[in-house]
Tab-separated table of C-alpha atoms and ligand atoms in Angstrom:
chain	number	residue	atom	x	y	z
A	1	MET	CA	7.663	2.433	22.919
A	2	ALA	CA	4.933	0.370	21.275
A	3	THR	CA	6.024	-3.128	20.418
A	4	ILE	CA	5.598	-5.079	17.214
A	5	GLU	CA	3.268	-7.491	19.067
A	6	THR	CA	0.794	-4.945	20.396
A	7	MET	CA	0.441	-2.473	17.532
A	8	SER	CA	-1.191	-4.679	14.920
A	9	LEU	CA	-2.309	-3.606	11.496
A	10	VAL	CA	-5.247	-4.905	9.459
A	11	VAL	CA	-4.785	-4.784	5.674
A	12	VAL	CA	-7.642	-5.169	3.199
A	13	GLY	CA	-7.324	-5.569	-0.565
A	14	SER	CA	-6.575	-7.931	-3.423
A	15	VAL	CA	-4.541	-11.104	-3.195
A	16	ALA	CA	-3.900	-12.002	-6.805
A	17	TYR	CA	-1.984	-13.757	-9.487
A	18	ASP	CA	-0.265	-11.339	-11.858
A	19	GLY	CA	1.230	-11.625	-15.325
A	20	VAL	CA	3.843	-8.935	-15.859
A	21	THR	CA	5.919	-7.865	-18.845
A	22	THR	CA	8.668	-5.272	-18.412
A	23	PRO	CA	11.774	-4.443	-20.478
A	24	ALA	CA	13.651	-6.729	-18.020
A	25	GLY	CA	11.529	-9.825	-18.751
A	26	LYS	CA	8.164	-11.535	-18.555
A	27	VAL	CA	6.457	-13.661	-15.912
A	28	ASP	CA	3.118	-15.223	-16.893
A	29	ARG	CA	1.788	-15.939	-13.418
A	30	MET	CA	3.096	-15.047	-9.985
A	31	LEU	CA	1.815	-13.991	-6.593
A	32	GLY	CA	0.626	-10.367	-6.517
A	33	GLY	CA	-2.218	-8.168	-5.319
A	34	ALA	CA	-2.259	-4.941	-3.349
A	35	CYS	CA	-2.996	-6.638	-0.004
A	36	THR	CA	-0.089	-9.025	-0.579
A	37	TYR	CA	2.414	-6.243	-1.255
A	38	ILE	CA	1.154	-4.008	1.560
A	39	SER	CA	1.240	-6.758	4.181
A	40	LEU	CA	4.633	-8.145	3.130
A	41	SER	CA	6.129	-4.660	3.309
A	42	ALA	CA	4.440	-3.763	6.622
A	43	SER	CA	5.527	-7.070	8.161
A	44	TYR	CA	9.071	-5.689	8.597
A	45	PHE	CA	7.701	-3.090	11.014
A	46	THR	CA	4.608	-4.490	12.709
A	47	LYS	CA	2.346	-7.516	12.934
A	48	SER	CA	-0.097	-7.450	10.002
A	49	HIS	CA	-3.353	-9.348	9.463
A	50	ILE	CA	-4.975	-9.592	6.054
A	51	VAL	CA	-8.585	-9.570	4.871
A	52	ALA	CA	-8.879	-10.910	1.324
A	53	VAL	CA	-10.327	-13.672	-0.818
A	54	VAL	CA	-8.621	-16.276	-3.008
A	55	GLY	CA	-9.859	-19.190	-5.122
A	56	ASP	CA	-9.166	-22.878	-4.762
A	57	ASP	CA	-6.219	-22.505	-7.170
A	58	PHE	CA	-4.267	-20.471	-4.596
A	59	ALA	CA	-0.986	-22.285	-4.031
A	60	GLN	CA	0.216	-23.494	-0.647
A	61	GLU	CA	3.689	-22.054	-1.323
A	62	ASP	CA	2.106	-18.586	-1.570
A	63	VAL	CA	0.262	-19.080	1.718
A	64	ASP	CA	3.594	-20.228	3.168
A	65	LEU	CA	5.405	-17.078	2.014
A	66	LEU	CA	2.849	-14.844	3.787
A	67	ALA	CA	2.958	-17.045	6.886
A	68	SER	CA	6.772	-16.965	6.891
A	69	ARG	CA	6.569	-13.191	7.387
A	70	GLY	CA	4.265	-13.670	10.390
A	71	ILE	CA	1.230	-12.296	8.550
A	72	GLY	CA	-2.110	-13.183	10.188
A	73	LEU	CA	-4.161	-15.220	7.704
A	74	GLU	CA	-7.366	-15.784	9.649
A	75	GLY	CA	-9.129	-13.275	7.366
A	76	LEU	CA	-7.905	-14.886	4.136
A	77	GLU	CA	-11.065	-16.453	2.780
A	78	ARG	CA	-10.780	-19.343	0.315
A	79	VAL	CA	-13.808	-19.946	-1.917
A	80	PRO	CA	-14.497	-22.169	-4.942
A	81	GLY	CA	-13.314	-20.581	-8.197
A	82	LYS	CA	-10.215	-18.823	-9.475
A	83	THR	CA	-8.081	-16.227	-7.732
A	84	PHE	CA	-8.178	-12.659	-9.106
A	85	PHE	CA	-5.854	-12.366	-12.106
A	86	TRP	CA	-4.289	-9.172	-13.441
A	87	ALA	CA	-1.821	-8.741	-16.292
A	88	GLY	CA	0.036	-5.660	-17.458
A	89	VAL	CA	2.793	-4.512	-19.791
A	90	TYR	CA	5.213	-1.704	-18.891
A	91	SER	CA	6.616	1.010	-21.150
A	92	ALA	CA	10.340	1.156	-22.015
A	93	ASP	CA	11.104	3.541	-19.095
A	94	MET	CA	8.681	1.599	-16.808
A	95	ASN	CA	6.852	4.808	-15.849
A	96	ASP	CA	3.648	3.758	-17.611
A	97	ARG	CA	1.805	0.485	-17.832
A	98	GLU	CA	-1.078	-0.868	-19.807
A	99	THR	CA	-3.514	-3.311	-18.208
A	100	ILE	CA	-4.005	-6.282	-20.537
A	101	THR	CA	-6.254	-8.475	-18.370
A	102	THR	CA	-8.364	-7.983	-15.267
A	103	ASP	CA	-10.182	-11.208	-14.393
A	104	LEU	CA	-11.954	-10.472	-11.128
A	105	ASN	CA	-12.927	-14.150	-10.617
A	106	VAL	CA	-13.654	-14.738	-6.902
A	107	PHE	CA	-12.851	-11.069	-6.202
A	108	ALA	CA	-16.063	-10.027	-8.056
A	109	SER	CA	-18.218	-10.988	-5.088
A	110	PHE	CA	-15.699	-10.026	-2.400
A	111	SER	CA	-17.463	-8.830	0.705
A	112	PRO	CA	-14.771	-8.370	3.342
A	113	LYS	CA	-15.596	-10.129	6.604
A	114	LEU	CA	-13.495	-9.245	9.585
A	115	PRO	CA	-12.704	-12.070	11.971
A	116	GLU	CA	-13.726	-11.045	15.479
A	117	SER	CA	-10.100	-11.118	16.564
A	118	TYR	CA	-9.303	-8.284	14.111
A	119	GLN	CA	-12.071	-5.920	15.158
A	120	SER	CA	-10.251	-4.129	17.928
A	121	GLU	CA	-6.873	-3.832	16.179
A	122	PRO	CA	-5.621	-0.222	16.245
A	123	TYR	CA	-4.392	0.302	12.656
A	124	LEU	CA	-6.235	-0.156	9.364
A	125	MET	CA	-4.879	0.133	5.822
A	126	LEU	CA	-7.534	-0.052	3.121
A	127	GLY	CA	-6.059	-1.152	-0.184
A	128	ASN	CA	-7.502	-0.072	-3.476
A	129	ILE	CA	-10.995	-1.603	-3.600
A	130	GLN	CA	-14.483	-0.151	-4.032
A	131	PRO	CA	-14.930	2.759	-1.574
A	132	ALA	CA	-18.176	1.323	-0.132
A	133	LEU	CA	-16.327	-1.894	0.747
A	134	GLN	CA	-13.512	0.100	2.350
A	135	ASN	CA	-16.164	1.865	4.417
A	136	SER	CA	-17.831	-1.377	5.456
A	137	VAL	CA	-14.510	-2.649	6.824
A	138	ARG	CA	-13.858	0.525	8.766
A	139	GLU	CA	-17.337	0.284	10.274
A	140	GLN	CA	-16.619	-3.252	11.505
A	141	MET	CA	-13.697	-1.982	13.583
A	142	ASN	CA	-13.738	-0.260	16.946
A	143	GLY	CA	-10.979	1.652	18.695
A	144	LEU	CA	-8.933	2.597	15.615
A	145	ARG	CA	-5.886	4.759	16.246
A	146	LEU	CA	-5.236	5.475	12.581
A	147	VAL	CA	-7.117	4.516	9.426
A	148	GLY	CA	-6.531	5.312	5.789
A	149	GLY	CA	-5.775	3.883	2.437
A	150	ASP	CA	-5.345	4.129	-1.253
A	151	THR	CA	-7.631	4.722	-4.229
A	152	MET	CA	-7.370	5.024	-8.012
A	153	ASN	CA	-8.667	6.935	-11.039
A	154	TYR	CA	-11.570	4.503	-11.652
A	155	TRP	CA	-13.147	5.219	-8.234
A	156	ILE	CA	-12.351	8.949	-8.483
A	157	ASN	CA	-14.121	9.267	-11.836
A	158	ASP	CA	-16.977	6.786	-11.644
A	159	PHE	CA	-17.697	6.492	-7.877
A	160	ARG	CA	-16.938	10.034	-6.751
A	161	ALA	CA	-19.800	10.501	-4.261
A	162	GLU	CA	-19.118	7.097	-2.685
A	163	LEU	CA	-15.400	7.858	-2.478
A	164	LEU	CA	-15.953	11.303	-0.920
A	165	ASN	CA	-18.186	9.725	1.711
A	166	THR	CA	-15.506	7.134	2.479
A	167	LEU	CA	-12.651	9.656	2.659
A	168	LYS	CA	-14.478	11.586	5.394
A	169	GLY	CA	-13.574	8.813	7.821
A	170	TRP	CA	-9.887	8.527	6.910
A	171	ASN	CA	-6.880	9.947	8.735
A	172	PHE	CA	-4.423	9.339	5.890
A	173	LEU	CA	-4.518	8.951	2.119
A	174	LEU	CA	-1.769	7.811	-0.248
A	175	ILE	CA	-2.346	8.845	-3.834
A	176	ASN	CA	-0.278	9.567	-6.936
A	177	ASP	CA	0.035	13.057	-8.364
A	178	SER	CA	-2.246	12.625	-11.387
A	179	GLU	CA	-4.955	11.133	-9.149
A	180	ALA	CA	-4.529	13.978	-6.649
A	181	LYS	CA	-5.152	16.473	-9.432
A	182	MET	CA	-8.151	14.464	-10.668
A	183	LEU	CA	-9.666	14.199	-7.185
A	184	SER	CA	-9.174	17.871	-6.287
A	185	GLY	CA	-9.669	19.528	-9.669
A	186	GLU	CA	-6.492	21.537	-8.949
A	187	SER	CA	-3.327	21.349	-11.041
A	188	ASN	CA	-1.098	22.993	-8.424
A	189	LEU	CA	0.108	20.399	-5.899
A	190	GLN	CA	-0.221	22.634	-2.803
A	191	ALA	CA	-3.745	23.638	-3.806
A	192	ALA	CA	-4.647	20.024	-4.584
A	193	ALA	CA	-3.319	18.924	-1.193
A	194	ALA	CA	-5.304	21.603	0.654
A	195	ARG	CA	-8.530	20.560	-1.045
A	196	ILE	CA	-7.969	16.857	-0.425
A	197	ARG	CA	-7.062	17.378	3.236
A	198	ALA	CA	-10.327	19.300	3.636
A	199	LEU	CA	-12.179	16.156	2.475
A	200	GLY	CA	-11.030	14.170	5.546
A	201	PRO	CA	-7.501	12.707	5.476
A	202	LYS	CA	-5.326	15.234	7.320
A	203	ILE	CA	-2.218	13.183	6.577
A	204	LEU	CA	-1.739	13.104	2.816
A	205	VAL	CA	1.071	11.556	0.788
A	206	ILE	CA	1.242	12.460	-2.891
A	207	LYS	CA	3.521	10.038	-4.740
A	208	ARG	CA	5.411	10.945	-7.882
A	209	GLY	CA	6.631	7.515	-8.996
A	210	GLU	CA	10.388	7.355	-9.506
A	211	TYR	CA	10.684	11.061	-8.585
A	212	GLY	CA	9.673	10.663	-4.940
A	213	ALA	CA	6.828	11.710	-2.687
A	214	THR	CA	5.517	14.682	-0.701
A	215	LEU	CA	3.774	14.519	2.654
A	216	PHE	CA	1.246	17.176	3.672
A	217	HIS	CA	0.079	17.444	7.294
A	218	ASP	CA	-0.996	20.015	9.887
A	219	ALA	CA	2.537	21.280	10.490
A	220	GLY	CA	3.536	21.700	6.829
A	221	HIS	CA	5.011	19.515	4.135
A	222	PHE	CA	8.005	17.251	3.626
A	223	SER	CA	9.433	15.900	0.368
A	224	VAL	CA	11.682	12.975	-0.316
A	225	PRO	CA	13.345	12.170	-3.661
A	226	GLY	CA	13.051	8.777	-5.289
A	227	TYR	CA	15.823	6.238	-4.689
A	228	LEU	CA	18.078	5.951	-7.724
A	229	LEU	CA	17.976	2.241	-8.476
A	230	THR	CA	20.736	0.708	-10.571
A	231	SER	CA	18.657	-2.292	-11.557
A	232	LEU	CA	14.897	-2.024	-11.969
A	233	LYS	CA	13.042	-5.204	-12.940
A	234	ASP	CA	9.344	-4.760	-12.116
A	235	PRO	CA	7.610	-1.726	-10.559
A	236	THR	CA	4.368	-3.660	-9.842
A	237	GLY	CA	3.374	-3.192	-6.230
A	238	ALA	CA	5.808	-0.349	-5.515
A	239	GLY	CA	2.976	1.961	-4.435
A	240	ASP	CA	1.542	-0.734	-2.186
A	241	CYS	CA	4.946	-1.447	-0.653
A	242	PHE	CA	5.301	2.282	-0.017
A	243	ALA	CA	1.968	2.172	1.807
A	244	GLY	CA	3.046	-0.900	3.809
A	245	GLY	CA	6.295	0.730	4.935
A	246	PHE	CA	4.509	3.993	5.745
A	247	ILE	CA	1.679	2.602	7.904
A	248	GLY	CA	3.822	-0.240	9.259
A	249	TYR	CA	6.338	2.250	10.627
A	250	LEU	CA	3.615	4.521	12.085
A	251	ALA	CA	2.033	1.495	13.771
A	252	SER	CA	5.409	0.479	15.228
A	253	ARG	CA	5.693	3.973	16.725
A	254	GLY	CA	2.201	3.889	18.214
A	255	VAL	CA	1.190	7.023	16.290
A	256	THR	CA	-2.432	8.146	16.734
A	257	VAL	CA	-4.671	10.733	15.088
A	258	ASP	CA	-4.099	13.081	18.009
A	259	SER	CA	-0.410	12.334	18.374
A	260	ALA	CA	1.338	12.166	15.026
A	261	PRO	CA	4.758	13.826	15.445
A	262	ALA	CA	6.169	15.393	12.274
A	263	THR	CA	9.408	13.398	12.652
A	264	ASP	CA	7.516	10.086	12.738
A	265	LEU	CA	5.479	11.095	9.693
A	266	ALA	CA	8.609	12.123	7.773
A	267	ARG	CA	10.413	8.903	8.680
A	268	ALA	CA	7.341	6.918	7.622
A	269	VAL	CA	7.574	8.550	4.191
A	270	VAL	CA	11.257	7.585	3.971
A	271	TYR	CA	10.526	3.978	5.037
A	272	GLY	CA	7.739	3.929	2.452
A	273	SER	CA	10.200	5.053	-0.219
A	274	VAL	CA	12.752	2.472	0.931
A	275	MET	CA	10.207	-0.362	0.679
A	276	GLY	CA	8.894	0.812	-2.705
A	277	SER	CA	12.427	0.852	-4.076
A	278	PHE	CA	13.221	-2.684	-2.865
A	279	CYS	CA	10.007	-3.970	-4.433
A	280	CYS	CA	11.176	-2.909	-7.920
A	281	GLU	CA	14.428	-4.865	-7.729
A	282	GLU	CA	12.857	-8.260	-8.516
A	283	PHE	CA	9.746	-9.496	-10.315
A	284	GLY	CA	6.615	-9.661	-8.198
A	285	VAL	CA	7.217	-10.233	-4.508
A	286	GLY	CA	10.613	-11.834	-5.217
A	287	ARG	CA	12.634	-9.312	-3.230
A	288	PHE	CA	10.718	-10.147	-0.046
A	289	ARG	CA	12.032	-13.704	-0.114
A	290	THR	CA	15.476	-12.446	0.948
A	291	LEU	CA	15.078	-8.860	2.193
A	292	SER	CA	16.329	-8.284	5.739
A	293	ARG	CA	15.622	-5.554	8.255
A	294	ASP	CA	19.336	-4.626	8.140
A	295	GLU	CA	19.120	-3.901	4.416
A	296	ILE	CA	16.100	-1.678	5.110
A	297	GLU	CA	18.013	0.250	7.778
A	298	ASP	CA	21.039	0.635	5.459
A	299	ARG	CA	18.892	2.121	2.727
A	300	PHE	CA	17.107	4.370	5.252
A	301	GLN	CA	20.554	5.737	6.202
A	302	GLU	CA	21.393	6.219	2.511
A	303	PHE	CA	18.260	8.372	2.228
A	304	ARG	CA	19.455	10.368	5.213
A	305	ALA	CA	22.854	10.861	3.603
A	306	PHE	CA	21.608	12.015	0.221
A	307	THR	CA	18.957	14.369	1.630
A	308	THR	CA	21.167	16.102	4.241
A	309	PHE	CA	23.104	19.254	3.401
B	401	AMP	P1	0.508	-1.155	-7.822
B	401	AMP	O1	1.613	-1.458	-8.793
B	401	AMP	O2	1.020	-0.666	-6.490
B	401	AMP	O3	-0.539	-0.269	-8.411
B	401	AMP	O4	-0.236	-2.544	-7.486
B	401	AMP	C1	-0.320	-3.580	-8.409
B	401	AMP	C2	-1.143	-4.714	-7.845
B	401	AMP	O5	-2.514	-4.346	-7.838
B	401	AMP	C3	-1.043	-5.977	-8.701
B	401	AMP	O6	-0.396	-6.978	-7.953
B	401	AMP	C4	-2.475	-6.355	-9.048
B	401	AMP	O7	-2.774	-7.702	-8.763
B	401	AMP	C5	-3.329	-5.444	-8.202
B	401	AMP	N1	-4.485	-4.934	-8.964
B	401	AMP	C6	-4.516	-4.527	-10.255
B	401	AMP	N2	-5.750	-4.124	-10.603
B	401	AMP	C7	-6.536	-4.257	-9.498
B	401	AMP	C8	-7.942	-4.015	-9.205
B	401	AMP	N3	-8.796	-3.563	-10.124
B	401	AMP	N4	-8.363	-4.258	-7.960
B	401	AMP	C9	-7.525	-4.734	-7.026
B	401	AMP	N5	-6.223	-5.000	-7.229
B	401	AMP	C10	-5.717	-4.772	-8.451
């Protein structure tokens, strides 16, 4: 079996400071960003390397947290200016959020540069950034076994042609249900999935927030319910942690475009759900300060128990 050392993953996206308000509390400024969440989550399954930019205000303790999870930081560029800042407020049931602030800061001129040592890594996860930038990263890599990523309504609506061009080169896409409907123009999930898979990504995961996720692939589809959390503090980053668990697990199994067994894909969706659920238990990346691989396995087995009949 592939080992954690050999099957490395490159993750591209935002490394940020976030301000978050939920019914459980408020934190004005804490480590966040899609690349941060994806790489922390994936680090439990495989070696991850990040490509991102931060400002000169980026704290050493935040670098230390990423390093403590073994995340490769050679591609973390530090430039003069402020780190990307995002702030949001969640609804009472935490299913909706309103963005209050998006200060791109140093992220505005982000042009991802891949260190040479990353270019032949086999797995690539493109976090939610402009599709043309996602494409430029993919083009800098050679010998990819599996590439894919995430997108959002803004790119679907305002950068459609650029996004469609980018998706052609992807093997997997993770997207939420409203975005899947927006991208495909179909309101039925099966029909939406068929249209999206015809655009490029043959492995498609449609996420339904707290209600779970459905995987569509060549051999059919597989659904998993959401984990019923007893204490939910902050859903920020849950989708990214899902993505990290999903691709991290596939990388650890050595899955390729031509060899993607249905059982590995299904388990990747369960690991994604497990990691998304842990993320919500504390504010920001707090849960990853203590989370152990044993806890992940225990929750994976819980999923097995409550989906078997
Ligand atoms: P999620 O909850 O999975 O959608 O991810 C939330 C994370 O995305 C937060 O930590 C933010 O810092 C980051 N984020 C929010 N808006 C953007 C944006 N426009 N571009 C890149 N990252 C963003």
